[in-house]
PDB file of C-alpha atoms in Angstrom:
ATOM      1  CA  MET M 404      10.497  22.767  18.619  1.00 90.00           C
ATOM      2  CA  ILE M 405       9.154  24.455  21.724  1.00 92.00           C
ATOM      3  CA  GLU M 406      11.241  25.379  24.742  1.00 93.00           C
ATOM      4  CA  PRO M 407       9.352  23.580  27.553  1.00 92.00           C
ATOM      5  CA  PHE M 408       8.057  25.735  30.403  1.00 92.00           C
ATOM      6  CA  ALA M 409       9.623  28.861  28.858  1.00 90.00           C
ATOM      7  CA  ASN M 410       6.492  30.840  27.987  1.00 90.00           C
ATOM      8  CA  ASN M 411       2.740  30.750  27.539  1.00 91.00           C
ATOM      9  CA  HIS M 412       2.483  31.138  23.785  1.00 89.00           C
ATOM     10  CA  GLN M 413       4.371  28.369  21.976  1.00 92.00           C
ATOM     11  CA  SER M 414       2.748  25.308  20.499  1.00 94.00           C
ATOM     12  CA  MET M 415       3.708  22.619  18.049  1.00 95.00           C
ATOM     13  CA  GLN M 416       2.105  19.709  16.280  1.00 96.00           C
ATOM     14  CA  ILE M 417       3.378  16.235  15.492  1.00 96.00           C
ATOM     15  CA  GLY M 418       0.880  14.380  13.342  1.00 93.00           C
ATOM     16  CA  GLU M 419      -2.465  15.183  14.963  1.00 95.00           C
ATOM     17  CA  LEU M 420      -0.806  15.494  18.377  1.00 96.00           C
ATOM     18  CA  VAL M 421      -0.840  19.087  19.650  1.00 96.00           C
ATOM     19  CA  ILE M 422       1.616  20.252  22.298  1.00 96.00           C
ATOM     20  CA  GLU M 423       0.966  23.582  24.035  1.00 95.00           C
ATOM     21  CA  ASN M 424       3.585  25.266  26.170  1.00 94.00           C
ATOM     22  CA  GLN M 425       2.862  26.942  29.508  1.00 93.00           C
ATOM     23  CA  GLU M 426       5.260  28.209  32.148  1.00 91.00           C
ATOM     24  CA  ASP M 427       4.012  25.634  34.635  1.00 92.00           C
ATOM     25  CA  LYS M 428       2.784  22.777  32.448  1.00 93.00           C
ATOM     26  CA  ILE M 429       2.843  21.206  29.010  1.00 94.00           C
ATOM     27  CA  ILE M 430      -0.551  20.343  27.519  1.00 95.00           C
ATOM     28  CA  ILE M 431      -0.636  17.429  25.063  1.00 96.00           C
ATOM     29  CA  TYR M 432      -3.765  16.295  23.247  1.00 96.00           C
ATOM     30  CA  GLY M 433      -4.795  14.595  20.040  1.00 96.00           C
ATOM     31  CA  ASP M 434      -3.442  11.421  18.545  1.00 95.00           C
ATOM     32  CA  ILE M 435      -0.631  10.237  16.362  1.00 95.00           C
ATOM     33  CA  ASP M 436      -0.138   7.208  14.142  1.00 96.00           C
ATOM     34  CA  LEU M 437       3.509   6.234  13.937  1.00 96.00           C
ATOM     35  CA  HIS M 438       3.816   4.246  10.729  1.00 97.00           C
ATOM     36  CA  PHE M 439       6.867   2.081  10.178  1.00 97.00           C
ATOM     37  CA  ASP M 440       8.260   4.356   7.472  1.00 97.00           C
ATOM     38  CA  ASP M 441      10.389   7.501   7.114  1.00 97.00           C
ATOM     39  CA  SER M 442       7.546   9.788   8.220  1.00 96.00           C
ATOM     40  CA  GLY M 443       6.881   7.702  11.335  1.00 97.00           C
ATOM     41  CA  HIS M 444      10.593   7.663  12.100  1.00 97.00           C
ATOM     42  CA  GLN M 445      10.763  11.464  11.837  1.00 97.00           C
ATOM     43  CA  GLN M 446       7.707  11.872  14.102  1.00 97.00           C
ATOM     44  CA  ALA M 447       9.174   9.448  16.656  1.00 97.00           C
ATOM     45  CA  GLN M 448      12.411  11.463  16.652  1.00 97.00           C
ATOM     46  CA  GLN M 449      10.439  14.678  17.279  1.00 96.00           C
ATOM     47  CA  LEU M 450       8.585  13.050  20.190  1.00 96.00           C
ATOM     48  CA  HIS M 451      11.856  11.753  21.614  1.00 97.00           C
ATOM     49  CA  GLU M 452      13.531  15.171  21.337  1.00 96.00           C
ATOM     50  CA  LEU M 453      10.555  16.898  22.982  1.00 96.00           C
ATOM     51  CA  THR M 454      10.243  14.444  25.868  1.00 96.00           C
ATOM     52  CA  THR M 455      14.009  14.561  26.419  1.00 96.00           C
ATOM     53  CA  LYS M 456      13.865  18.365  26.706  1.00 95.00           C
ATOM     54  CA  ILE M 457      10.909  18.154  29.097  1.00 95.00           C
ATOM     55  CA  LEU M 458      12.680  15.586  31.298  1.00 95.00           C
ATOM     56  CA  GLN M 459      15.869  17.666  31.324  1.00 94.00           C
ATOM     57  CA  ASP M 460      13.880  20.670  32.557  1.00 92.00           C
ATOM     58  CA  PHE M 461      12.408  18.582  35.366  1.00 91.00           C
ATOM     59  CA  GLU M 462      15.823  17.280  36.349  1.00 92.00           C
ATOM     60  CA  ASN M 463      17.500  20.698  36.171  1.00 90.00           C
ATOM     61  CA  SER M 464      14.710  22.648  37.833  1.00 81.00           C
ATOM     62  CA  SER M 465      14.510  23.533  41.477  1.00 68.00           C
ATOM     63  CA  HIS M 466      10.942  24.799  41.321  1.00 58.00           C
ATOM     64  CA  ASN M 467       9.288  21.408  41.052  1.00 53.00           C
ATOM     65  CA  SER M 468      10.301  20.892  44.676  1.00 52.00           C
ATOM     66  CA  ASN M 469      10.332  24.470  46.018  1.00 47.00           C
ATOM     67  CA  GLU M 470       7.517  26.318  44.251  1.00 52.00           C
ATOM     68  CA  GLN M 471       4.021  25.503  43.164  1.00 51.00           C
ATOM     69  CA  LEU M 472       3.276  27.335  39.931  1.00 51.00           C
ATOM     70  CA  SER M 473      -0.304  27.387  38.848  1.00 53.00           C
ATOM     71  CA  SER M 474      -1.901  28.215  35.539  1.00 51.00           C
ATOM     72  CA  ILE M 475      -5.027  29.227  37.464  1.00 49.00           C
ATOM     73  CA  GLN M 476      -3.108  32.154  38.938  1.00 52.00           C
ATOM     74  CA  LYS M 477      -2.189  33.255  35.429  1.00 55.00           C
ATOM     75  CA  SER M 478      -5.523  32.364  33.880  1.00 56.00           C
ATOM     76  CA  ASP M 479      -7.660  34.955  32.161  1.00 58.00           C
ATOM     77  CA  ARG M 480     -10.779  33.156  33.454  1.00 59.00           C
ATOM     78  CA  PRO M 481     -11.706  34.480  36.880  1.00 57.00           C
ATOM     79  CA  ASP M 482     -13.071  32.081  39.472  1.00 63.00           C
ATOM     80  CA  ASN M 483     -15.413  34.697  40.879  1.00 69.00           C
ATOM     81  CA  ASN M 484     -18.928  35.383  39.662  1.00 74.00           C
ATOM     82  CA  ILE M 485     -19.493  38.287  37.317  1.00 73.00           C
ATOM     83  CA  GLU M 486     -22.715  39.983  36.381  1.00 78.00           C
ATOM     84  CA  ASN M 487     -24.327  38.923  33.131  1.00 75.00           C
ATOM     85  CA  PRO M 488     -24.081  41.949  30.779  1.00 78.00           C
ATOM     86  CA  PHE M 489     -27.030  40.686  28.710  1.00 82.00           C
ATOM     87  CA  LEU M 490     -29.631  40.942  31.497  1.00 74.00           C
TER      88      LEU M 490
END
């Protein structure tokens, strides 16, 4: 299980659903089929535990009202133009 908003390198997968951790956001993509069986129950529990942890961080955090964190500031992709090294 990831620790939401704790770092920029954790990820986890539930079914085909991928959850990536960032310090300022959680990225979720993919899909999941929750079958009405033990496997589906286990996946639903994982989703519930993850969303509970995320909501607790929102409720316990002061920076969602005081600070604006941005992945762009931490991004390794610059917004400025660079010269093409192949020309």
